[in-house]
């Protein structure tokens, strides 16, 4: 009897102890798929991996982060940033049409809704690492590189915020926790546009001073270098000098671009315009890019954008608006000029070579056959196979495509092209634009080696492009037009147009034009070309010069965060 | 900002608070008078949920809050008609790109433009406040008849079919759509895709919110049991002839879909109408 009681009591004790210990440990389960903060800050390898992962952001929407999580901007997603400009439309909408149709609103931000939240999330993650850097056991020179790298990533996020929203909330080095006062007014006070740019430029100056000049065995390709920081600074100051911003001088922008040119480290890739985009290593033009590899790929571009007759899905469809802007190769003149040599009966003959590298048109050779967008009967028209994928514009995207990758059934064997964030041609064009505005076309400013016109001609003279040089005697306003042409054509589909038409304040013209395509009718061996509207209702309002801050962010701030005007 | 389709930054917490109040009643009656018998029973539930706490952003407008409202209500623009002419558009606050055939949205906060602040929370969600049912049975001699009715009231369901160039239109929309040749159409003009149209997915609105109340005859059965005298003649132990039907009819204002469905895009399989004729025999 006594023994039995004892056993019972022991059991009871055991049970209750178990119960209590269970209960105590319950909230302290250690996740096996994540590192704890103290490991992150005590192991330099884990820490560095954390830093490198900050080049990538969180996936926040459906229809993005295809393959791997998004980097900066939009990059190679199914619907590209080009499809909310006058470069292309996206065949299957994916939240791009509402932007093309001028219905962008705080509650309807569509594809453009992720920049604000993703950037601020990344800025917090960077700040966490910056604050922990001091306690990390690591060689001092490498610590400085990491510091510069983190400042660069954070500055890139701010640059994305600034060029989309204008003045932003500057967070400094703060890392907020749930226990902090999340209604603190300072979290929702937007700095002016000038303050925002000044802060980011200062950060980039610091980053440039810390970062290594080149990539190498200790600093893998794809990580930011001094040149990347300087090139981003040059871009931001070019924006800052532009009419929409008007926060700094053109001279400052020219100086910043000259700082990259003066490195004598980068040059125009001479292996052909089309070969540049797939070439990663040893490409002297790339300043900063995101690299992809097997199992860490982006969208399979060839099938996603290919013509329906090839088994492609016709994703981002170049607009007639862009096609019409390619000049004639022989004369360098726009097709609207009667002396350009353009023939409306043969519209795809004799154009700027970059047209042929960028756009698939009726009659283009592609992957062993000819693109046929004509009707009746064209295999890449609505009369072809899988005609729900056929182009609404009569064109398909060619730029970035790598013919070595399979188009059909490409899964796992395509999607490795680098997304180039910054390349030397952009720097030269930034310089040409800024120097032309500050000094005129033919002045070589003190400390520089190129005039605006010379810089522009370097881009036009690329082997395989060889467009006629802009002649001496060109006026400042003519060179301005030439720079705008060059950016339109050279940088097409690389996420420049959206920002260029805004900062030049020509968006109310360019973005209010109908989204046009072409209907090609074949009778015998003769084609007739008729312009058509490919997407109805294209529209742009003054308020669309800046994106609306998503409504959820405004509400979370108790309406303290100031929305952009007129939204 | 939480990632799409992955774990949130902060672990989910069960911090919502909902109270439900209501009444429930059942009443039944059975009576037999010689060869004739009958019975009836009915049930009735009125239950109103009230969200006492949900983690809403502090800046949410009072008339858009979920807090203080029943579960599953909708936040919608109020559609108050269809634009017939350009003059009508010009004289009312309208969305950029509005054209004849588009829905007219009410400028609820009277600020002269249609913005997210004009969305209003719906009175009812898709959880009915009232559900009820009735069971009836009659017997006369060897005949029996039973019926089950079920219904719901004070309930709304939002259904915007994913229509467009892909097809997939409800016929009531296709037949009654506004078009340049049918300017009196009772439905808005059709668009490339309903989900990205200003009459649909971009501005979810009350036009697509239906009163999902219904009364449905879920089941009715008429049977005849063969009397024992005839059974022995046929060497059977029992035999019954019957005809029954499921979902024979529904009284509802919902035209195009099953009011018992609860998918906002109308993508659900409707309840089938089934009629059986049968014999149950045992030897």
PDB file of N, CA and C in Angstrom, chain A residues 178-219:
ATOM      1  N   UNK A 178       9.472  45.110 -32.916  1.00  0.00           N
ATOM      2  CA  UNK A 178       8.040  45.192 -32.608  1.00  0.00           C
ATOM      3  C   UNK A 178       7.783  45.956 -31.333  1.00  0.00           C
ATOM      4  N   UNK A 179       8.754  45.904 -30.409  1.00  0.00           N
ATOM      5  CA  UNK A 179       8.556  46.570 -29.118  1.00  0.00           C
ATOM      6  C   UNK A 179       8.718  48.082 -29.219  1.00  0.00           C
ATOM      7  N   UNK A 180       9.237  48.567 -30.360  1.00  0.00           N
ATOM      8  CA  UNK A 180       9.396  50.017 -30.505  1.00  0.00           C
ATOM      9  C   UNK A 180       8.057  50.682 -30.810  1.00  0.00           C
ATOM     10  N   UNK A 181       8.026  51.979 -30.631  1.00  0.00           N
ATOM     11  CA  UNK A 181       6.823  52.742 -30.963  1.00  0.00           C
ATOM     12  C   UNK A 181       6.735  52.881 -32.481  1.00  0.00           C
ATOM     13  N   UNK A 182       5.852  52.103 -33.064  1.00  0.00           N
ATOM     14  CA  UNK A 182       5.764  52.080 -34.528  1.00  0.00           C
ATOM     15  C   UNK A 182       4.862  53.190 -35.065  1.00  0.00           C
ATOM     16  N   UNK A 183       4.398  54.047 -34.185  1.00  0.00           N
ATOM     17  CA  UNK A 183       3.618  55.202 -34.650  1.00  0.00           C
ATOM     18  C   UNK A 183       4.409  56.495 -34.483  1.00  0.00           C
ATOM     19  N   UNK A 184       5.707  56.338 -34.192  1.00  0.00           N
ATOM     20  CA  UNK A 184       6.579  57.498 -34.068  1.00  0.00           C
ATOM     21  C   UNK A 184       6.538  58.326 -35.363  1.00  0.00           C
ATOM     22  N   UNK A 185       6.281  59.620 -35.215  1.00  0.00           N
ATOM     23  CA  UNK A 185       6.115  60.484 -36.396  1.00  0.00           C
ATOM     24  C   UNK A 185       7.317  60.436 -37.343  1.00  0.00           C
ATOM     25  N   UNK A 186       8.508  60.253 -36.780  1.00  0.00           N
ATOM     26  CA  UNK A 186       9.699  60.315 -37.629  1.00  0.00           C
ATOM     27  C   UNK A 186       9.733  59.173 -38.631  1.00  0.00           C
ATOM     28  N   UNK A 187       8.956  58.120 -38.385  1.00  0.00           N
ATOM     29  CA  UNK A 187       8.916  57.000 -39.327  1.00  0.00           C
ATOM     30  C   UNK A 187       8.131  57.351 -40.575  1.00  0.00           C
ATOM     31  N   UNK A 188       7.381  58.419 -40.518  1.00  0.00           N
ATOM     32  CA  UNK A 188       6.472  58.732 -41.625  1.00  0.00           C
ATOM     33  C   UNK A 188       6.719  60.116 -42.206  1.00  0.00           C
ATOM     34  N   UNK A 189       7.816  60.744 -41.810  1.00  0.00           N
ATOM     35  CA  UNK A 189       8.105  62.075 -42.308  1.00  0.00           C
ATOM     36  C   UNK A 189       9.006  61.964 -43.537  1.00  0.00           C
ATOM     37  N   UNK A 190       8.483  62.384 -44.657  1.00  0.00           N
ATOM     38  CA  UNK A 190       9.252  62.283 -45.888  1.00  0.00           C
ATOM     39  C   UNK A 190      10.209  63.458 -46.022  1.00  0.00           C
ATOM     40  N   UNK A 191      11.468  63.125 -46.296  1.00  0.00           N
ATOM     41  CA  UNK A 191      12.446  64.173 -46.572  1.00  0.00           C
ATOM     42  C   UNK A 191      12.119  64.786 -47.932  1.00  0.00           C
ATOM     43  N   UNK A 192      12.683  65.955 -48.213  1.00  0.00           N
ATOM     44  CA  UNK A 192      12.487  66.545 -49.540  1.00  0.00           C
ATOM     45  C   UNK A 192      13.260  65.715 -50.555  1.00  0.00           C
ATOM     46  N   UNK A 193      12.947  65.964 -51.814  1.00  0.00           N
ATOM     47  CA  UNK A 193      13.642  65.258 -52.882  1.00  0.00           C
ATOM     48  C   UNK A 193      15.144  65.526 -52.799  1.00  0.00           C
ATOM     49  N   UNK A 194      15.490  66.771 -52.549  1.00  0.00           N
ATOM     50  CA  UNK A 194      16.910  67.141 -52.493  1.00  0.00           C
ATOM     51  C   UNK A 194      17.597  66.452 -51.317  1.00  0.00           C
ATOM     52  N   UNK A 195      16.949  66.483 -50.147  1.00  0.00           N
ATOM     53  CA  UNK A 195      17.549  65.824 -48.978  1.00  0.00           C
ATOM     54  C   UNK A 195      17.748  64.325 -49.239  1.00  0.00           C
ATOM     55  N   UNK A 196      16.766  63.731 -49.910  1.00  0.00           N
ATOM     56  CA  UNK A 196      16.841  62.297 -50.173  1.00  0.00           C
ATOM     57  C   UNK A 196      18.012  61.969 -51.092  1.00  0.00           C
ATOM     58  N   UNK A 197      18.165  62.786 -52.146  1.00  0.00           N
ATOM     59  CA  UNK A 197      19.263  62.545 -53.083  1.00  0.00           C
ATOM     60  C   UNK A 197      20.603  62.842 -52.415  1.00  0.00           C
ATOM     61  N   UNK A 198      20.666  63.947 -51.671  1.00  0.00           N
ATOM     62  CA  UNK A 198      21.929  64.302 -51.004  1.00  0.00           C
ATOM     63  C   UNK A 198      22.379  63.180 -50.072  1.00  0.00           C
ATOM     64  N   UNK A 199      21.446  62.645 -49.300  1.00  0.00           N
ATOM     65  CA  UNK A 199      21.785  61.566 -48.368  1.00  0.00           C
ATOM     66  C   UNK A 199      22.323  60.361 -49.135  1.00  0.00           C
ATOM     67  N   UNK A 200      21.608  59.973 -50.201  1.00  0.00           N
ATOM     68  CA  UNK A 200      21.987  58.770 -50.935  1.00  0.00           C
ATOM     69  C   UNK A 200      23.320  58.954 -51.640  1.00  0.00           C
ATOM     70  N   UNK A 201      23.534  60.159 -52.187  1.00  0.00           N
ATOM     71  CA  UNK A 201      24.809  60.433 -52.858  1.00  0.00           C
ATOM     72  C   UNK A 201      25.958  60.390 -51.840  1.00  0.00           C
ATOM     73  N   UNK A 202      25.727  60.942 -50.656  1.00  0.00           N
ATOM     74  CA  UNK A 202      26.771  60.906 -49.619  1.00  0.00           C
ATOM     75  C   UNK A 202      27.083  59.470 -49.223  1.00  0.00           C
ATOM     76  N   UNK A 203      26.041  58.646 -49.133  1.00  0.00           N
ATOM     77  CA  UNK A 203      26.244  57.227 -48.830  1.00  0.00           C
ATOM     78  C   UNK A 203      27.073  56.557 -49.915  1.00  0.00           C
ATOM     79  N   UNK A 204      26.793  56.926 -51.164  1.00  0.00           N
ATOM     80  CA  UNK A 204      27.521  56.313 -52.275  1.00  0.00           C
ATOM     81  C   UNK A 204      28.975  56.786 -52.304  1.00  0.00           C
ATOM     82  N   UNK A 205      29.205  58.042 -51.914  1.00  0.00           N
ATOM     83  CA  UNK A 205      30.588  58.516 -51.804  1.00  0.00           C
ATOM     84  C   UNK A 205      31.352  57.686 -50.785  1.00  0.00           C
ATOM     85  N   UNK A 206      30.709  57.450 -49.640  1.00  0.00           N
ATOM     86  CA  UNK A 206      31.361  56.633 -48.609  1.00  0.00           C
ATOM     87  C   UNK A 206      31.596  55.216 -49.119  1.00  0.00           C
ATOM     88  N   UNK A 207      30.586  54.663 -49.777  1.00  0.00           N
ATOM     89  CA  UNK A 207      30.710  53.287 -50.289  1.00  0.00           C
ATOM     90  C   UNK A 207      31.843  53.208 -51.304  1.00  0.00           C
ATOM     91  N   UNK A 208      31.931  54.202 -52.194  1.00  0.00           N
ATOM     92  CA  UNK A 208      32.971  54.188 -53.231  1.00  0.00           C
ATOM     93  C   UNK A 208      34.354  54.227 -52.608  1.00  0.00           C
ATOM     94  N   UNK A 209      34.472  54.945 -51.480  1.00  0.00           N
ATOM     95  CA  UNK A 209      35.776  55.040 -50.819  1.00  0.00           C
ATOM     96  C   UNK A 209      36.160  53.721 -50.164  1.00  0.00           C
ATOM     97  N   UNK A 210      35.167  52.917 -49.798  1.00  0.00           N
ATOM     98  CA  UNK A 210      35.446  51.677 -49.065  1.00  0.00           C
ATOM     99  C   UNK A 210      35.555  50.462 -49.971  1.00  0.00           C
ATOM    100  N   UNK A 211      34.795  50.453 -51.063  1.00  0.00           N
ATOM    101  CA  UNK A 211      34.670  49.226 -51.863  1.00  0.00           C
ATOM    102  C   UNK A 211      35.921  48.946 -52.683  1.00  0.00           C
ATOM    103  N   UNK A 212      36.205  47.657 -52.972  1.00  0.00           N
ATOM    104  CA  UNK A 212      37.341  47.328 -53.833  1.00  0.00           C
ATOM    105  C   UNK A 212      37.076  47.797 -55.262  1.00  0.00           C
ATOM    106  N   UNK A 213      38.144  48.031 -56.000  1.00  0.00           N
ATOM    107  CA  UNK A 213      37.993  48.543 -57.368  1.00  0.00           C
ATOM    108  C   UNK A 213      37.462  47.479 -58.310  1.00  0.00           C
ATOM    109  N   UNK A 214      37.864  46.249 -58.073  1.00  0.00           N
ATOM    110  CA  UNK A 214      37.472  45.194 -59.013  1.00  0.00           C
ATOM    111  C   UNK A 214      36.992  43.961 -58.255  1.00  0.00           C
ATOM    112  N   UNK A 215      36.340  43.092 -58.987  1.00  0.00           N
ATOM    113  CA  UNK A 215      35.977  41.783 -58.447  1.00  0.00           C
ATOM    114  C   UNK A 215      37.177  40.857 -58.576  1.00  0.00           C
ATOM    115  N   UNK A 216      37.183  39.811 -57.778  1.00  0.00           N
ATOM    116  CA  UNK A 216      38.311  38.882 -57.818  1.00  0.00           C
ATOM    117  C   UNK A 216      38.031  37.712 -56.909  1.00  0.00           C
ATOM    118  N   UNK A 217      39.072  37.009 -56.505  1.00  0.00           N
ATOM    119  CA  UNK A 217      38.850  35.782 -55.729  1.00  0.00           C
ATOM    120  C   UNK A 217      38.234  36.082 -54.366  1.00  0.00           C
ATOM    121  N   UNK A 218      38.518  37.244 -53.794  1.00  0.00           N
ATOM    122  CA  UNK A 218      37.948  37.582 -52.487  1.00  0.00           C
ATOM    123  C   UNK A 218      36.669  38.395 -52.601  1.00  0.00           C
ATOM    124  N   UNK A 219      36.288  38.688 -53.807  1.00  0.00           N
ATOM    125  CA  UNK A 219      35.128  39.570 -53.995  1.00  0.00           C
ATOM    126  C   UNK A 219      34.446  39.138 -55.292  1.00  0.00           C
TER     127      UNK A 219
END
